Amino acid sequence: MNRIRSIANIIVGICFEMVFAAAIVLWGLVICGVAFLIYR
Amino acid sequence: MILKPQTLDIRIILHFLGKIILGFGMMMVLPVAVSVMFGETVPVVDFAIGLIASISTGVLCILVARLDKHPEMNWMHGMVVVSLGWLVCMVLGAIPLYLSGHWKTFLDACFESMSALATTGLSLVQDLDHLSHGANFWRHLMMFLGGQGIVVVALSFLVKGGAGAFRMYVGEGRDEKILPNVAETAKFIWLVSLVYFVVGTLLLALCGHLSAGLSLREAVFHGACIFMAAFDTGGFSPQSQSIIYYQDGLFEFGTIIVMVWGAINFNLHYAIWNGKRKELWKDIEVRTFVITLGLVTLLAAAALAKGHVYGTIIGLVRRGLYQIISAHTTTGFSTIYSPQFILEWKSLALLAIIVAMGMGASICSTTGGIKMLRIGLIAKAFREDVKRFLMSDSSVVSTKFHHLKDMFLDDKLVRSAALMTIAYVLVYLFGTAAACFAGYPLLESLFESTSAAGNVGLSCGITQVGMPVFLKVVYIIQMWAGRLEFVSVLVLGGFIVSCIRGK
């Protein structure tokens, strides 16, 4: 049971880090968008 | 008075050096398997020669320095073993590369080998697009080994954990243990890397096959190579055009995901894998990374947008933001050609990318540069100093920060962070001066030097086969010293002096 729980934790952890990486891209996208709109 | 090292010191160093070389040499079996899979016969011979040279050197070191019992390894032994180990592995790793005929001189192959081990990504290869799959895989595998640390490889398989093992582990530029035993820590680093290797390779292979149009076999090969280069924030790619080759937004997005994984502290991976997901938001390193990434992106995006370098927002993101994330995670993948940095990018954008390269990402990750923990601590100390002036003289201020646990910001921590930052800046300037001496313009020299010492791998065009030999040597030293964070390199220098002048 413990083993299943730790494997589930790892899978959720990987997905969580993937979402974090996507959020980093989104953060950059917002900044680029603002800069682009200002100097359009 | 400087004391000359004793015979026992030399024997201890040689013994552990032999084990590291043995661990590194055994990894050459993997590119042999790749060559066989792709039906390549000549590279098998090249790797067999490299394998024999590595194994015999390792065994010779262990036999010459046979130890009857296990003496305690002190800090000097640990540091010298690591710094020498990296140099010897550079030479041994360069043998199969040089034999492939794609590097003009053995020094060029050594440059490539150090660039791979130090997870830099600067390259002197010729005609990369026709390099054998085996040799190409070896470049990326060396990056993977260097990113985890070649001492970590040896600790996982050949050396028992203990105080001596911890001293070697620290010598490799990592001073944070994840688990109480250093050998267990090394094994955990491998576990994380191998789990991500499977997930990341699948992700990139799917992007490559379904979106970028690669055949299934090539997609898996490219996925594995690009994963190793991205997760270890190295920046090599199987094709000479780097990520431009794929011409695919989804593939670029996939590489960003893997680069960010690689930029996260292994301790944080451990915390997240154990259900402590809030650690990601609380940690000073992650917060500093998000802030600095925002600032450098803002500078670069403003400069590029103001200069109308890219006509669409998609262009700005795929060409501008991609380069910034690649620089800040010290990976070095690029979606533009090297000369475009100088010909198209404005000075402010170049400055932003140089700052991003110089800062790097997390401690105890595979990234290079000054690192976010140090930048965060120095910024916090600055803020506290300003606060003190605004408060009454009698008030006592104690500042906390969160890095895996709540800690007090004391002067010793700030001093150590500031010293390491100064050391990195000096090394960046040293490489800049060397390139200026060779006749390159200041901004380009600063760009390339920061890229080499920060283990990034982006190039504005200086790193070429025809560059001066002394500059190649300077960059090799910068990559080596930058990856090991200077201390073990300086200890090796002190050890050599004590061998010559000691009494």
mmCIF file of C-alpha atoms in Angstrom, chain B residues 26-373:
data_model
loop_
_atom_site.group_PDB
_atom_site.id
_atom_site.type_symbol
_atom_site.label_atom_id
_atom_site.label_comp_id
_atom_site.label_asym_id
_atom_site.label_seq_id
_atom_site.Cartn_x
_atom_site.Cartn_y
_atom_site.Cartn_z
ATOM 1 C CA MET B 26 32.170 1.563 -18.036
ATOM 2 C CA MET B 27 29.582 4.015 -19.377
ATOM 3 C CA MET B 28 31.205 3.707 -22.835
ATOM 4 C CA VAL B 29 29.369 0.408 -23.206
ATOM 5 C CA LEU B 30 26.133 2.348 -23.810
ATOM 6 C CA PRO B 31 27.205 4.175 -27.022
ATOM 7 C CA VAL B 32 28.531 0.824 -28.279
ATOM 8 C CA ALA B 33 24.996 -0.575 -27.863
ATOM 9 C CA VAL B 34 23.549 2.427 -29.715
ATOM 10 C CA SER B 35 26.050 1.959 -32.570
ATOM 11 C CA VAL B 36 25.113 -1.721 -32.839
ATOM 12 C CA MET B 37 21.399 -0.804 -32.877
ATOM 13 C CA PHE B 38 21.953 1.571 -35.791
ATOM 14 C CA GLY B 39 24.254 -0.893 -37.604
ATOM 15 C CA GLU B 40 27.402 1.263 -37.267
ATOM 16 C CA THR B 41 30.625 -0.730 -37.136
ATOM 17 C CA VAL B 42 33.467 1.840 -37.165
ATOM 18 C CA PRO B 43 32.257 3.712 -34.036
ATOM 19 C CA VAL B 44 32.223 0.378 -32.155
ATOM 20 C CA VAL B 45 35.983 0.147 -32.695
ATOM 21 C CA ASP B 46 36.450 3.787 -31.558
ATOM 22 C CA PHE B 47 34.534 3.128 -28.353
ATOM 23 C CA ALA B 48 36.310 -0.179 -27.768
ATOM 24 C CA ILE B 49 39.620 1.745 -27.827
ATOM 25 C CA GLY B 50 38.200 4.386 -25.462
ATOM 26 C CA LEU B 51 36.786 1.694 -23.184
ATOM 27 C CA ILE B 52 40.090 -0.207 -23.015
ATOM 28 C CA ALA B 53 42.022 3.037 -22.349
ATOM 29 C CA SER B 54 39.617 4.061 -19.552
ATOM 30 C CA ILE B 55 39.344 0.678 -17.849
ATOM 31 C CA SER B 56 43.110 0.069 -17.980
ATOM 32 C CA THR B 57 43.843 3.575 -16.606
ATOM 33 C CA GLY B 58 41.326 3.063 -13.790
ATOM 34 C CA VAL B 59 42.568 -0.418 -12.892
ATOM 35 C CA LEU B 60 46.197 0.748 -13.069
ATOM 36 C CA CYS B 61 45.489 3.616 -10.635
ATOM 37 C CA ILE B 62 43.736 1.261 -8.201
ATOM 38 C CA LEU B 63 46.489 -1.387 -8.416
ATOM 39 C CA VAL B 64 49.374 1.095 -8.059
ATOM 40 C CA ALA B 65 47.704 2.712 -5.075
ATOM 41 C CA ARG B 66 46.372 -0.412 -3.400
ATOM 42 C CA LEU B 67 45.241 0.388 0.136
ATOM 43 C CA ASP B 68 45.507 -2.329 2.807
ATOM 44 C CA LYS B 69 42.831 -0.778 4.981
ATOM 45 C CA HIS B 70 40.438 2.117 4.410
ATOM 46 C CA PRO B 71 42.154 5.279 5.630
ATOM 47 C CA GLU B 72 40.042 8.403 6.203
ATOM 48 C CA MET B 73 39.884 10.713 3.204
ATOM 49 C CA ASN B 74 40.397 14.346 4.233
ATOM 50 C CA TRP B 75 39.074 17.473 2.496
ATOM 51 C CA MET B 76 42.262 17.920 0.460
ATOM 52 C CA HIS B 77 42.049 14.340 -0.879
ATOM 53 C CA GLY B 78 38.365 14.733 -1.785
ATOM 54 C CA MET B 79 38.869 18.017 -3.615
ATOM 55 C CA VAL B 80 41.976 16.880 -5.529
ATOM 56 C CA VAL B 81 40.295 13.596 -6.558
ATOM 57 C CA VAL B 82 37.308 15.483 -7.978
ATOM 58 C CA SER B 83 39.194 18.183 -9.863
ATOM 59 C CA LEU B 84 41.750 15.697 -11.253
ATOM 60 C CA GLY B 85 38.981 13.202 -12.002
ATOM 61 C CA TRP B 86 37.169 15.704 -14.217
ATOM 62 C CA LEU B 87 40.359 16.446 -16.158
ATOM 63 C CA VAL B 88 41.213 12.771 -16.692
ATOM 64 C CA CYS B 89 37.611 11.970 -17.716
ATOM 65 C CA MET B 90 37.759 14.880 -20.177
ATOM 66 C CA VAL B 91 40.809 13.321 -21.873
ATOM 67 C CA LEU B 92 39.420 9.758 -21.835
ATOM 68 C CA GLY B 93 35.991 10.885 -23.042
ATOM 69 C CA ALA B 94 37.627 12.739 -25.927
ATOM 70 C CA ILE B 95 39.341 9.592 -27.314
ATOM 71 C CA PRO B 96 36.326 8.080 -29.154
ATOM 72 C CA LEU B 97 35.271 11.552 -30.312
ATOM 73 C CA TYR B 98 38.676 12.292 -31.817
ATOM 74 C CA LEU B 99 38.838 8.843 -33.445
ATOM 75 C CA SER B 100 35.520 9.573 -35.217
ATOM 76 C CA GLY B 101 37.358 12.145 -37.355
ATOM 77 C CA HIS B 102 34.818 14.913 -36.735
ATOM 78 C CA TRP B 103 37.158 16.967 -34.540
ATOM 79 C CA LYS B 104 40.121 18.676 -36.144
ATOM 80 C CA THR B 105 42.551 18.269 -33.239
ATOM 81 C CA PHE B 106 42.617 16.315 -29.992
ATOM 82 C CA LEU B 107 42.292 19.648 -28.136
ATOM 83 C CA ASP B 108 39.014 20.272 -29.977
ATOM 84 C CA ALA B 109 37.768 16.834 -28.870
ATOM 85 C CA CYS B 110 38.859 17.645 -25.282
ATOM 86 C CA PHE B 111 36.951 20.970 -25.552
ATOM 87 C CA GLU B 112 33.842 19.046 -26.632
ATOM 88 C CA SER B 113 34.328 16.485 -23.883
ATOM 89 C CA MET B 114 34.707 19.132 -21.140
ATOM 90 C CA SER B 115 31.810 21.111 -22.607
ATOM 91 C CA ALA B 116 29.675 17.955 -22.328
ATOM 92 C CA LEU B 117 30.810 16.967 -18.824
ATOM 93 C CA ALA B 118 30.425 20.505 -17.498
ATOM 94 C CA THR B 119 26.963 20.666 -19.174
ATOM 95 C CA THR B 120 27.992 23.721 -21.167
ATOM 96 C CA GLY B 121 27.087 22.932 -24.753
ATOM 97 C CA LEU B 122 29.680 24.949 -26.683
ATOM 98 C CA SER B 123 30.866 22.787 -29.551
ATOM 99 C CA LEU B 124 33.808 22.505 -31.939
ATOM 100 C CA VAL B 125 32.466 19.552 -33.903
ATOM 101 C CA GLN B 126 32.726 19.560 -37.693
ATOM 102 C CA ASP B 127 29.895 18.260 -39.859
ATOM 103 C CA LEU B 128 27.729 17.258 -36.882
ATOM 104 C CA ASP B 129 24.858 16.254 -39.148
ATOM 105 C CA HIS B 130 26.883 13.285 -40.427
ATOM 106 C CA LEU B 131 28.291 12.184 -37.068
ATOM 107 C CA SER B 132 27.525 8.551 -36.186
ATOM 108 C CA HIS B 133 24.605 7.866 -33.820
ATOM 109 C CA GLY B 134 27.038 6.225 -31.365
ATOM 110 C CA ALA B 135 29.361 9.253 -31.105
ATOM 111 C CA ASN B 136 26.393 11.627 -31.009
ATOM 112 C CA PHE B 137 24.843 9.606 -28.186
ATOM 113 C CA TRP B 138 28.191 9.656 -26.318
ATOM 114 C CA ARG B 139 28.278 13.497 -26.413
ATOM 115 C CA HIS B 140 24.828 13.590 -24.838
ATOM 116 C CA LEU B 141 25.541 10.785 -22.390
ATOM 117 C CA MET B 142 28.641 12.624 -21.142
ATOM 118 C CA MET B 143 26.373 15.612 -20.572
ATOM 119 C CA PHE B 144 23.986 13.408 -18.603
ATOM 120 C CA LEU B 145 26.859 11.988 -16.514
ATOM 121 C CA GLY B 146 28.375 15.425 -15.940
ATOM 122 C CA GLY B 147 25.011 16.873 -14.943
ATOM 123 C CA GLN B 148 24.477 14.256 -12.222
ATOM 124 C CA GLY B 149 28.209 14.479 -11.466
ATOM 125 C CA ILE B 150 30.813 11.863 -12.307
ATOM 126 C CA VAL B 151 31.519 11.487 -8.579
ATOM 127 C CA VAL B 152 27.817 10.755 -8.104
ATOM 128 C CA VAL B 153 28.221 7.982 -10.701
ATOM 129 C CA ALA B 154 31.137 6.502 -8.752
ATOM 130 C CA LEU B 155 29.361 6.965 -5.408
ATOM 131 C CA SER B 156 26.305 5.146 -6.713
ATOM 132 C CA PHE B 157 28.160 2.067 -7.876
ATOM 133 C CA LEU B 158 31.755 1.870 -6.697
ATOM 134 C CA VAL B 159 32.459 3.899 -3.550
ATOM 135 C CA LYS B 160 30.948 3.290 -0.106
ATOM 136 C CA GLY B 161 29.209 6.278 1.483
ATOM 137 C CA GLY B 162 30.990 7.956 4.398
ATOM 138 C CA ALA B 163 32.783 11.113 5.396
ATOM 139 C CA GLY B 164 35.300 10.696 2.561
ATOM 140 C CA ALA B 165 32.542 10.191 0.005
ATOM 141 C CA PHE B 166 30.811 13.333 1.278
ATOM 142 C CA ARG B 167 34.040 15.314 0.771
ATOM 143 C CA MET B 168 34.178 14.243 -2.874
ATOM 144 C CA TYR B 169 30.475 15.043 -3.280
ATOM 145 C CA VAL B 170 31.057 18.584 -1.946
ATOM 146 C CA GLY B 171 34.101 18.968 -4.196
ATOM 147 C CA GLU B 172 31.813 18.518 -7.183
ATOM 148 C CA GLY B 173 30.007 21.774 -6.402
ATOM 149 C CA ARG B 174 27.155 20.342 -4.326
ATOM 150 C CA ASP B 175 26.958 20.911 -0.613
ATOM 151 C CA GLU B 176 23.387 19.842 0.081
ATOM 152 C CA LYS B 177 22.658 16.251 0.990
ATOM 153 C CA ILE B 178 19.133 15.009 0.253
ATOM 154 C CA LEU B 179 19.309 11.927 2.473
ATOM 155 C CA PRO B 180 21.530 11.418 5.562
ATOM 156 C CA ASN B 181 23.915 9.080 3.711
ATOM 157 C CA VAL B 182 25.773 10.540 0.737
ATOM 158 C CA ALA B 183 25.643 7.259 -1.234
ATOM 159 C CA GLU B 184 21.860 7.194 -0.749
ATOM 160 C CA THR B 185 21.767 10.825 -1.923
ATOM 161 C CA ALA B 186 23.705 9.850 -5.055
ATOM 162 C CA LYS B 187 21.297 6.975 -5.696
ATOM 163 C CA PHE B 188 18.302 9.289 -5.269
ATOM 164 C CA ILE B 189 19.797 11.754 -7.791
ATOM 165 C CA TRP B 190 20.037 8.841 -10.234
ATOM 166 C CA LEU B 191 16.497 7.741 -9.467
ATOM 167 C CA VAL B 192 15.115 11.217 -10.217
ATOM 168 C CA SER B 193 17.180 11.475 -13.385
ATOM 169 C CA LEU B 194 16.199 8.031 -14.671
ATOM 170 C CA VAL B 195 12.484 8.512 -13.944
ATOM 171 C CA TYR B 196 12.581 11.857 -15.747
ATOM 172 C CA PHE B 197 14.645 10.260 -18.522
ATOM 173 C CA VAL B 198 11.798 7.845 -19.273
ATOM 174 C CA VAL B 199 9.046 10.489 -18.972
ATOM 175 C CA GLY B 200 10.990 13.219 -20.824
ATOM 176 C CA THR B 201 12.183 10.954 -23.644
ATOM 177 C CA LEU B 202 8.608 9.732 -24.217
ATOM 178 C CA LEU B 203 7.312 13.317 -24.181
ATOM 179 C CA LEU B 204 9.916 14.598 -26.648
ATOM 180 C CA ALA B 205 9.744 11.482 -28.841
ATOM 181 C CA LEU B 206 5.956 11.916 -29.117
ATOM 182 C CA CYS B 207 6.387 15.606 -30.002
ATOM 183 C CA GLY B 208 9.118 14.705 -32.508
ATOM 184 C CA HIS B 209 7.107 11.894 -34.135
ATOM 185 C CA LEU B 210 3.602 13.358 -34.159
ATOM 186 C CA SER B 211 4.347 17.050 -34.512
ATOM 187 C CA ALA B 212 7.839 17.508 -35.981
ATOM 188 C CA GLY B 213 7.551 14.617 -38.462
ATOM 189 C CA LEU B 214 10.486 12.414 -37.396
ATOM 190 C CA SER B 215 10.361 8.650 -37.993
ATOM 191 C CA LEU B 216 9.643 6.649 -34.821
ATOM 192 C CA ARG B 217 13.236 5.384 -34.436
ATOM 193 C CA GLU B 218 14.743 8.842 -35.047
ATOM 194 C CA ALA B 219 12.131 10.422 -32.743
ATOM 195 C CA VAL B 220 13.184 8.125 -29.881
ATOM 196 C CA PHE B 221 16.891 8.781 -30.552
ATOM 197 C CA HIS B 222 16.393 12.551 -30.788
ATOM 198 C CA GLY B 223 14.042 12.477 -27.780
ATOM 199 C CA ALA B 224 16.642 10.686 -25.637
ATOM 200 C CA CYS B 225 19.508 12.970 -26.749
ATOM 201 C CA ILE B 226 17.523 16.187 -26.387
ATOM 202 C CA PHE B 227 16.197 15.048 -23.010
ATOM 203 C CA MET B 228 19.733 14.399 -21.699
ATOM 204 C CA ALA B 229 20.876 17.801 -22.952
ATOM 205 C CA ALA B 230 17.788 19.611 -21.597
ATOM 206 C CA PHE B 231 17.427 17.959 -18.192
ATOM 207 C CA ASP B 232 21.131 18.350 -17.540
ATOM 208 C CA THR B 233 20.882 21.914 -18.797
ATOM 209 C CA GLY B 234 23.669 21.164 -21.266
ATOM 210 C CA GLY B 235 22.468 22.282 -24.651
ATOM 211 C CA PHE B 236 24.009 19.879 -27.144
ATOM 212 C CA SER B 237 21.670 18.687 -29.850
ATOM 213 C CA PRO B 238 22.006 15.867 -32.401
ATOM 214 C CA GLN B 239 21.787 18.332 -35.311
ATOM 215 C CA SER B 240 23.967 21.363 -36.054
ATOM 216 C CA GLN B 241 20.957 23.702 -36.120
ATOM 217 C CA SER B 242 20.095 23.031 -32.473
ATOM 218 C CA ILE B 243 16.319 23.278 -31.899
ATOM 219 C CA ILE B 244 15.774 25.217 -35.159
ATOM 220 C CA TYR B 245 16.111 21.837 -36.935
ATOM 221 C CA TYR B 246 12.708 20.689 -35.632
ATOM 222 C CA GLN B 247 10.791 23.838 -36.751
ATOM 223 C CA ASP B 248 8.025 22.946 -34.349
ATOM 224 C CA GLY B 249 6.444 24.994 -31.557
ATOM 225 C CA LEU B 250 5.230 21.946 -29.631
ATOM 226 C CA PHE B 251 8.720 20.427 -29.584
ATOM 227 C CA GLU B 252 10.129 23.765 -28.366
ATOM 228 C CA PHE B 253 7.522 23.813 -25.591
ATOM 229 C CA GLY B 254 8.488 20.258 -24.633
ATOM 230 C CA THR B 255 12.147 21.242 -24.339
ATOM 231 C CA ILE B 256 11.216 24.203 -22.080
ATOM 232 C CA ILE B 257 9.350 21.818 -19.746
ATOM 233 C CA VAL B 258 12.432 19.590 -19.467
ATOM 234 C CA MET B 259 14.805 22.571 -19.048
ATOM 235 C CA VAL B 260 12.732 23.842 -16.102
ATOM 236 C CA TRP B 261 12.729 20.346 -14.538
ATOM 237 C CA GLY B 262 16.513 20.370 -14.782
ATOM 238 C CA ALA B 263 16.745 23.800 -13.180
ATOM 239 C CA ILE B 264 14.947 22.639 -10.012
ATOM 240 C CA ASN B 265 16.983 21.678 -6.935
ATOM 241 C CA PHE B 266 17.111 17.869 -6.417
ATOM 242 C CA ASN B 267 16.045 18.517 -2.811
ATOM 243 C CA LEU B 268 12.876 20.131 -4.111
ATOM 244 C CA HIS B 269 12.217 17.152 -6.400
ATOM 245 C CA TYR B 270 12.513 15.002 -3.281
ATOM 246 C CA ALA B 271 10.105 17.216 -1.313
ATOM 247 C CA ILE B 272 7.566 17.333 -4.160
ATOM 248 C CA TRP B 273 7.797 13.582 -4.689
ATOM 249 C CA ASN B 274 7.033 13.134 -1.011
ATOM 250 C CA GLY B 275 3.870 15.192 -1.217
ATOM 251 C CA LYS B 276 5.296 18.488 0.080
ATOM 252 C CA ARG B 277 4.236 20.439 -3.003
ATOM 253 C CA LYS B 278 3.922 23.781 -1.222
ATOM 254 C CA GLU B 279 7.726 23.774 -0.912
ATOM 255 C CA LEU B 280 7.887 24.845 -4.568
ATOM 256 C CA TRP B 281 6.168 28.171 -3.857
ATOM 257 C CA LYS B 282 7.857 28.785 -0.514
ATOM 258 C CA ASP B 283 11.466 28.188 -1.527
ATOM 259 C CA ILE B 284 13.654 31.271 -1.891
ATOM 260 C CA GLU B 285 15.371 29.801 -4.981
ATOM 261 C CA VAL B 286 12.133 29.321 -6.915
ATOM 262 C CA ARG B 287 10.823 32.752 -5.923
ATOM 263 C CA THR B 288 14.112 34.393 -6.944
ATOM 264 C CA PHE B 289 14.063 32.470 -10.239
ATOM 265 C CA VAL B 290 10.524 33.630 -11.045
ATOM 266 C CA ILE B 291 11.420 37.273 -10.238
ATOM 267 C CA THR B 292 14.745 37.352 -12.117
ATOM 268 C CA LEU B 293 13.218 35.534 -15.098
ATOM 269 C CA GLY B 294 10.484 38.186 -15.169
ATOM 270 C CA LEU B 295 13.019 41.009 -15.050
ATOM 271 C CA VAL B 296 15.370 39.721 -17.748
ATOM 272 C CA THR B 297 12.409 38.755 -19.959
ATOM 273 C CA LEU B 298 11.013 42.252 -19.532
ATOM 274 C CA LEU B 299 14.343 43.832 -20.542
ATOM 275 C CA ALA B 300 14.875 41.543 -23.534
ATOM 276 C CA ALA B 301 11.240 41.679 -24.705
ATOM 277 C CA ALA B 302 11.152 45.476 -24.428
ATOM 278 C CA ALA B 303 14.373 45.815 -26.441
ATOM 279 C CA LEU B 304 13.273 43.312 -29.101
ATOM 280 C CA ALA B 305 9.746 44.726 -29.349
ATOM 281 C CA LYS B 306 10.975 48.333 -29.476
ATOM 282 C CA GLY B 307 13.443 47.437 -32.228
ATOM 283 C CA HIS B 308 10.697 45.505 -34.121
ATOM 284 C CA VAL B 309 13.048 42.527 -34.378
ATOM 285 C CA TYR B 310 10.144 40.058 -34.470
ATOM 286 C CA GLY B 311 6.944 41.122 -36.178
ATOM 287 C CA THR B 312 4.539 38.886 -34.249
ATOM 288 C CA ILE B 313 4.066 38.009 -30.608
ATOM 289 C CA ILE B 314 4.555 34.322 -31.482
ATOM 290 C CA GLY B 315 7.922 35.224 -33.022
ATOM 291 C CA LEU B 316 8.876 37.188 -29.906
ATOM 292 C CA VAL B 317 8.010 34.227 -27.678
ATOM 293 C CA ARG B 318 9.564 31.492 -29.837
ATOM 294 C CA ARG B 319 12.747 33.470 -30.560
ATOM 295 C CA GLY B 320 13.062 35.883 -27.607
ATOM 296 C CA LEU B 321 11.532 34.159 -24.565
ATOM 297 C CA TYR B 322 12.931 30.764 -25.593
ATOM 298 C CA GLN B 323 16.497 32.122 -25.621
ATOM 299 C CA ILE B 324 15.966 33.809 -22.232
ATOM 300 C CA ILE B 325 14.637 30.635 -20.558
ATOM 301 C CA SER B 326 17.392 28.616 -22.204
ATOM 302 C CA ALA B 327 19.986 31.102 -20.867
ATOM 303 C CA HIS B 328 18.524 31.397 -17.368
ATOM 304 C CA THR B 329 18.325 27.624 -16.900
ATOM 305 C CA THR B 330 21.913 27.554 -18.340
ATOM 306 C CA THR B 331 20.855 25.058 -21.019
ATOM 307 C CA GLY B 332 21.987 26.718 -24.216
ATOM 308 C CA PHE B 333 19.430 25.414 -26.725
ATOM 309 C CA SER B 334 18.670 28.008 -29.332
ATOM 310 C CA THR B 335 15.961 28.730 -31.865
ATOM 311 C CA ILE B 336 18.047 31.353 -33.676
ATOM 312 C CA TYR B 337 21.448 31.108 -35.372
ATOM 313 C CA SER B 338 24.509 32.310 -33.415
ATOM 314 C CA PRO B 339 25.274 35.393 -35.583
ATOM 315 C CA GLN B 340 21.674 36.594 -35.129
ATOM 316 C CA PHE B 341 22.462 37.550 -31.528
ATOM 317 C CA ILE B 342 24.905 40.159 -32.766
ATOM 318 C CA LEU B 343 23.259 41.089 -36.070
ATOM 319 C CA GLU B 344 19.612 41.294 -34.939
ATOM 320 C CA TRP B 345 19.385 41.504 -31.161
ATOM 321 C CA LYS B 346 19.723 44.958 -29.595
ATOM 322 C CA SER B 347 22.396 45.697 -26.969
ATOM 323 C CA LEU B 348 19.850 45.763 -24.125
ATOM 324 C CA ALA B 349 18.504 42.343 -25.107
ATOM 325 C CA LEU B 350 22.062 41.007 -25.258
ATOM 326 C CA LEU B 351 22.760 42.472 -21.818
ATOM 327 C CA ALA B 352 19.602 40.796 -20.463
ATOM 328 C CA ILE B 353 20.619 37.418 -21.827
ATOM 329 C CA ILE B 354 24.176 37.809 -20.453
ATOM 330 C CA VAL B 355 22.743 38.594 -16.995
ATOM 331 C CA ALA B 356 20.405 35.583 -17.254
ATOM 332 C CA MET B 357 23.333 33.322 -18.230
ATOM 333 C CA GLY B 358 25.492 34.668 -15.410
ATOM 334 C CA MET B 359 22.862 34.103 -12.722
ATOM 335 C CA GLY B 360 21.978 30.483 -13.514
ATOM 336 C CA ALA B 361 19.337 28.551 -11.582
ATOM 337 C CA SER B 362 19.237 26.271 -8.529
ATOM 338 C CA ILE B 363 21.940 24.975 -6.244
ATOM 339 C CA CYS B 364 22.089 21.153 -6.167
ATOM 340 C CA SER B 365 20.622 20.956 -9.662
ATOM 341 C CA THR B 366 22.359 20.400 -12.976
ATOM 342 C CA THR B 367 22.655 24.123 -13.755
ATOM 343 C CA GLY B 368 25.698 26.395 -13.712
ATOM 344 C CA GLY B 369 26.231 30.077 -12.982
ATOM 345 C CA ILE B 370 26.044 31.980 -9.696
ATOM 346 C CA LYS B 371 22.787 30.250 -8.645
ATOM 347 C CA MET B 372 19.490 31.597 -7.391
ATOM 348 C CA LEU B 373 20.030 30.828 -3.695
#
